[in-house]
Amino acid sequence: MTQSSVLGYPRIGVDREWKKALEAFWSGKLEENEFHTRLQEIRLEHLRKQQAKGIDLIPVNDFSYYDHILDTAVMFGIVPKRFAYTGGAVPLSTYYGIARGTKDAAASEMTKWFNTNYHYIVPELNDASPVLTENKPLIAYLEAKEKLGIEGKPVIVGPLTFLKLSKGYDASESDAWLDRLLPLYIQVLQELADAGVQWVQIDEPVLVTKLNDADVQRLNNIYTAFTSAVPNLNILLQTYFESIENYNEIISLPVQGIGLDFVHGLEGNLQSVQTNGFPADKVLGAGIIDGRGIWRASLQDKLTLLHTLTSLVTPERLIVQTSCSLLHVPVTTERETKLATELKDALAFADEKLDEIVILTKALQHTDADITAKINDAELKLQTLQRSSDRNRSAVQEAVASIRVQEPNRSHPFAERHVAQQKKWQLPLFPTTTIGSFPQSSEVRKARQQWRKNELSNDQYASFIRDQIDNWIHIQEEIGIDVLVHGEFERTDMVEFFGEKLAGFAFTQYGWVQSYGSRCVKPPVIYGDVAFIGEMTVEETKYAQSKTDRPVKGMLTGPITIMNWSFVREDIERETIAYQLAYALRQEVEALEKAGIGMIQVDEPAVREGLPLKEHKQADYLDWAVKAFRITTCTVQETTQIHTHMCYCEFHDMIDSIKEMDADVISIETSRSHGELIHSFEENTYELGIGLGVYDIHSPRVPSVEEMSNMIDRALRVLDPKLFWINPDCGLKTRGQEETVASLKNMVDATRIARAKHASASVLN
């Protein structure tokens, strides 16, 4: 009989109880024993919910105290030496030290989990000596069985994925590292089998990326070793986020089941199954409910897909499941009372996706009036939203249809613009600026809260914001910065702020998802055609410009970043959504220029985050991402200077696309990877204005003049001095005023030293 399952459930809780418990423990308000008890209560409640919904194979060990990759590392005793770990179960103080840093030891690196907005802690192998410190999957399995009578499905990160996501070793050491890790994995699996576990889910999402022949052989060695050592345990080799590479080799592995993503990897995985078949001795985990999106599924379409699969795989060898863990979606739509009915009815968060899985599983087992009614109801709710006026703005659709076939070019090439802009602005060598935001003090946050609660009138709040702008314009002038910003004190979040001022967006009350650690975000929902309603940033920027003779940059978030940091509709292509956003933002750019703002920054820190996992899809994405940026900025005059900002990326493999954006000035977050970026410029020329961040804004420490001078000197070895800008890594919103002022003063002093050096060198030459 077909079974139902999910690959993982959100950790944070309906009211973010998990986040609150973590932060209470970190601040000393919660004793360790009470902390463990509270997290167990949250964990068991999540299991009860899945049990009550009727899920057959409920995941255990998907819950974490911070991050599942970190959990895997500490389970195997892989702890950086700087944390003075001496063996045994890793203490919470050490566990959280790795994640967050301590007084004496820096935190481990954090990076994106594939192409999602979740971040994991990067394991540091280096000279670690792996040992099994505690069998976390077994502990989770026994807890679920003893407390709730649940025969859980333990979840473990697979060895190949764990190794590929780690750092601190050379590729030539891969086999040696697997030789160290495999006995530990086998010990975990053997203890699970001895405890009576029926199925274990081993996550290998790295299988959707391109593997070399050596990795394919390693994969075969790993799973041959597992099944040889533990023959009485059913292994579900789980993949997600895309279609798998090396299909024939993977389905030949000696495992009892293979999980495939039939949402984001639908085309590739379905074609592979239909063309090559699926082994008669294996179970297929069919990921057909989107674990990353928030929209109700067309259950009729999903049922049709399942019937296609059951023509290839017998129903008793099929598991109906989510495409990936539900970690990436909010918990429930139940309390979203402020959303329009037609929108709320079309949403499905984690709990609603559990219902969808169960309905589809039952529909395969038998058909009755109740199941048919639920399937039809889902279709009706999707159709209602589809017919709404918000999704049928003809003016927007016609405008986007027109601009997408045009080439959005500036009126003059960069070389000519640069001359015209320099003549207009008369900027010194190595102009200094910041990225946009300044510290948002408790006073700023309090005023915003009071305004949102109607405790401050619009006029009172606007007056407060003007006072903040006045203060920071004065500070910037006093420090000696050349190009100023207004500080963005009116903005909570760089995406939410614009979403609230554009048509086609909605905002949930409780739609939180985990980004990293206890950091939760509430992404906007792009549910309709995006349209410009009215000016969004002109008032504050124009006011700031009136307070100084120096140029003030207008500050916007770019179309790709807004899209990538939102939940987006699924009925049209992402490319079309990007162009709608670009068309709306273009109107704001034009309004700023009309108001006399001659420098406009359109930030795109998240361009790389949307890069498809499949190499053959990446060029197309970059083409339309660049085009969206150019649509936003192409209509301004030659003397209007367009800036953009990007967070650190693998610069060398995107340099052509970044050039194609044709921004007059780009600033890049580089202080933590400065040497790597310099190496990129040694291999690639860059002929536009550029500023490499000269200090790390994520740290509260004040960098010295000497440190920043060294960074400037290194950059000037490979970059044209006439095009080089000096700026911090990123926005300064999270920093305090004292450290910000001190750091910027040092930055300006380092700039003066660089100017003097360059002047001396010019005289000598």
XYZ file of C-alpha atoms in Angstrom, residues 369-612:
244
model
C -16.759 11.461 -2.109
C -14.799 13.199 0.632
C -11.443 12.891 -1.171
C -12.972 13.967 -4.466
C -14.517 17.013 -2.785
C -11.156 18.039 -1.283
C -9.418 17.718 -4.629
C -12.110 19.773 -6.360
C -12.057 22.382 -3.582
C -8.329 22.876 -4.065
C -8.835 23.509 -7.775
C -11.624 26.012 -7.106
C -9.499 28.015 -4.657
C -6.589 28.212 -7.085
C -8.890 29.282 -9.902
C -10.463 31.993 -7.741
C -7.079 33.621 -7.146
C -6.131 33.176 -10.789
C -9.233 35.106 -11.910
C -8.646 37.957 -9.457
C -7.972 41.463 -10.720
C -4.617 41.433 -8.873
C -3.335 38.783 -11.279
C -4.771 40.423 -14.353
C -3.378 43.953 -14.523
C -3.462 44.435 -18.271
C -1.427 47.666 -18.231
C 1.463 45.940 -16.433
C 1.271 42.850 -18.614
C 1.297 44.898 -21.815
C 4.201 47.058 -20.642
C 6.270 44.019 -19.653
C 5.473 42.252 -22.924
C 6.851 45.314 -24.698
C 10.044 45.821 -22.665
C 11.048 42.164 -22.630
C 11.660 42.232 -26.394
C 13.696 45.441 -26.212
C 17.406 45.837 -25.438
C 17.617 48.076 -22.347
C 20.742 50.123 -23.001
C 21.989 53.388 -21.527
C 22.082 56.290 -23.995
C 25.903 56.446 -23.880
C 28.628 53.850 -23.221
C 30.406 53.873 -19.855
C 33.564 55.609 -21.103
C 31.541 58.626 -22.227
C 29.317 58.561 -19.152
C 32.330 58.496 -16.870
C 33.731 61.679 -18.432
C 30.354 63.444 -18.211
C 29.799 62.339 -14.609
C 33.268 63.379 -13.494
C 32.748 66.780 -15.070
C 29.436 67.162 -13.241
C 30.441 65.808 -9.813
C 34.128 66.809 -9.612
C 34.815 63.911 -7.252
C 38.318 63.452 -5.816
C 40.504 60.446 -6.531
C 39.202 57.377 -4.645
C 35.758 58.775 -3.735
C 34.430 57.569 -0.386
C 30.866 56.495 0.285
C 28.858 53.989 2.318
C 26.473 51.272 1.169
C 23.248 52.867 2.390
C 22.009 52.181 5.896
C 23.219 53.660 9.168
C 22.700 52.288 12.704
C 19.083 51.692 13.615
C 19.155 52.445 17.315
C 16.558 51.319 19.847
C 15.168 54.842 19.566
C 14.605 54.366 15.813
C 12.960 50.971 16.298
C 10.772 52.301 19.098
C 9.568 55.233 16.990
C 8.693 52.908 14.119
C 6.728 50.645 16.465
C 4.857 53.616 17.896
C 4.019 54.826 14.400
C 2.753 51.403 13.333
C 0.568 51.296 16.454
C -0.758 54.809 15.669
C 0.901 56.144 18.816
C 2.803 58.586 16.572
C 1.068 60.466 13.770
C 2.432 60.421 10.229
C 3.702 63.968 10.704
C 5.393 63.139 14.012
C 7.084 60.087 12.537
C 8.218 61.990 9.444
C 9.673 64.685 11.710
C 11.534 62.027 13.699
C 12.992 60.524 10.498
C 14.100 63.973 9.311
C 15.901 64.514 12.618
C 17.805 61.244 12.113
C 18.703 62.268 8.569
C 19.905 65.687 9.773
C 22.141 64.063 12.364
C 23.779 61.601 9.968
C 24.210 64.073 7.128
C 26.140 66.215 9.624
C 28.187 63.205 10.821
C 29.090 62.184 7.254
C 30.157 65.716 6.356
C 32.213 66.002 9.527
C 33.989 62.697 8.850
C 34.721 63.813 5.299
C 32.796 61.288 3.215
C 32.394 62.381 -0.416
C 29.085 60.780 -1.476
C 26.444 60.657 1.237
C 23.333 58.590 1.982
C 20.222 59.468 3.961
C 20.572 56.424 6.264
C 17.343 54.476 5.567
C 15.912 55.044 9.043
C 12.364 54.674 7.711
C 13.035 51.125 6.500
C 12.726 47.894 8.452
C 13.915 45.538 5.748
C 15.303 46.208 2.287
C 12.677 44.027 0.595
C 9.675 44.493 2.865
C 9.931 48.285 2.608
C 9.444 48.234 -1.167
C 6.908 45.429 -1.122
C 4.677 47.483 1.147
C 4.691 50.277 -1.431
C 4.071 48.197 -4.571
C 0.900 46.493 -5.776
C 0.971 42.702 -6.051
C 2.552 42.071 -2.627
C 1.013 40.689 0.552
C 2.453 40.278 4.034
C 1.725 37.512 6.498
C 1.432 37.941 10.253
C 3.107 34.685 11.239
C 4.809 33.478 8.054
C 8.236 33.075 9.645
C 10.952 30.771 8.325
C 14.411 30.026 9.670
C 17.254 31.761 7.860
C 20.090 30.727 10.175
C 20.294 29.913 13.861
C 17.574 31.810 15.674
C 17.360 34.339 12.845
C 13.892 34.067 11.329
C 12.574 36.066 8.389
C 9.062 36.732 7.144
C 9.353 36.937 3.352
C 6.814 39.039 1.439
C 4.423 37.193 -0.841
C 4.348 38.232 -4.490
C 0.894 37.001 -5.419
C -0.243 39.377 -8.188
C 1.079 41.493 -11.017
C 3.589 43.955 -9.522
C 2.740 47.598 -10.188
C 4.141 51.001 -9.251
C 1.643 52.914 -7.089
C 3.563 56.045 -6.181
C 6.914 57.427 -5.105
C 8.611 55.275 -2.457
C 11.932 56.891 -1.566
C 11.863 60.378 -3.072
C 10.698 62.327 -0.029
C 13.493 61.249 2.337
C 16.222 61.322 -0.318
C 15.219 64.752 -1.576
C 15.130 66.045 2.004
C 18.638 64.684 2.670
C 19.971 66.289 -0.516
C 18.531 69.633 0.580
C 20.740 69.494 3.689
C 24.104 69.220 1.946
C 26.069 70.405 -1.057
C 27.577 66.952 -1.491
C 25.777 64.349 -3.624
C 23.310 62.069 -1.834
C 22.583 58.669 -3.344
C 19.032 57.463 -3.808
C 18.778 53.914 -2.442
C 16.671 51.121 -3.968
C 16.616 47.341 -3.726
C 16.946 45.717 -7.136
C 14.370 43.509 -8.848
C 16.255 40.219 -8.557
C 16.950 40.635 -4.844
C 13.318 41.516 -4.137
C 12.252 38.428 -6.076
C 14.792 36.035 -4.536
C 13.983 37.147 -0.993
C 10.215 36.781 -1.433
C 7.798 33.905 -1.863
C 6.786 34.291 -5.496
C 3.752 33.195 -7.476
C 4.048 30.022 -9.549
C 1.569 30.678 -12.366
C 4.031 32.759 -14.415
C 7.778 32.511 -15.060
C 10.216 34.057 -12.608
C 11.649 35.998 -15.529
C 8.292 37.739 -16.000
C 8.113 38.561 -12.277
C 11.610 40.052 -12.490
C 10.590 42.275 -15.400
C 7.438 43.431 -13.591
C 9.575 44.430 -10.608
C 12.102 46.114 -12.887
C 9.391 48.107 -14.660
C 7.979 49.308 -11.329
C 11.418 50.211 -9.957
C 12.317 52.039 -13.177
C 9.490 54.451 -12.442
C 10.997 55.118 -9.004
C 14.440 55.673 -10.540
C 12.931 58.183 -12.948
C 11.106 59.920 -10.076
C 14.358 60.257 -8.132
C 16.144 61.698 -11.139
C 13.305 64.135 -11.758
C 13.585 65.246 -8.118
C 17.234 66.171 -8.681
C 18.913 63.041 -7.339
C 21.853 62.383 -9.663
C 23.303 59.278 -8.026
C 21.046 56.253 -7.579
C 22.072 52.921 -6.065
C 20.086 49.812 -7.021
C 21.291 47.018 -4.746
C 21.455 43.429 -5.974
C 23.066 41.410 -3.158
C 21.027 38.290 -3.980
C 21.709 37.840 -7.696
C 23.865 34.781 -7.163
C 21.407 33.247 -4.700
C 18.952 32.623 -7.520
C 21.531 30.866 -9.674
C 20.134 27.464 -10.744
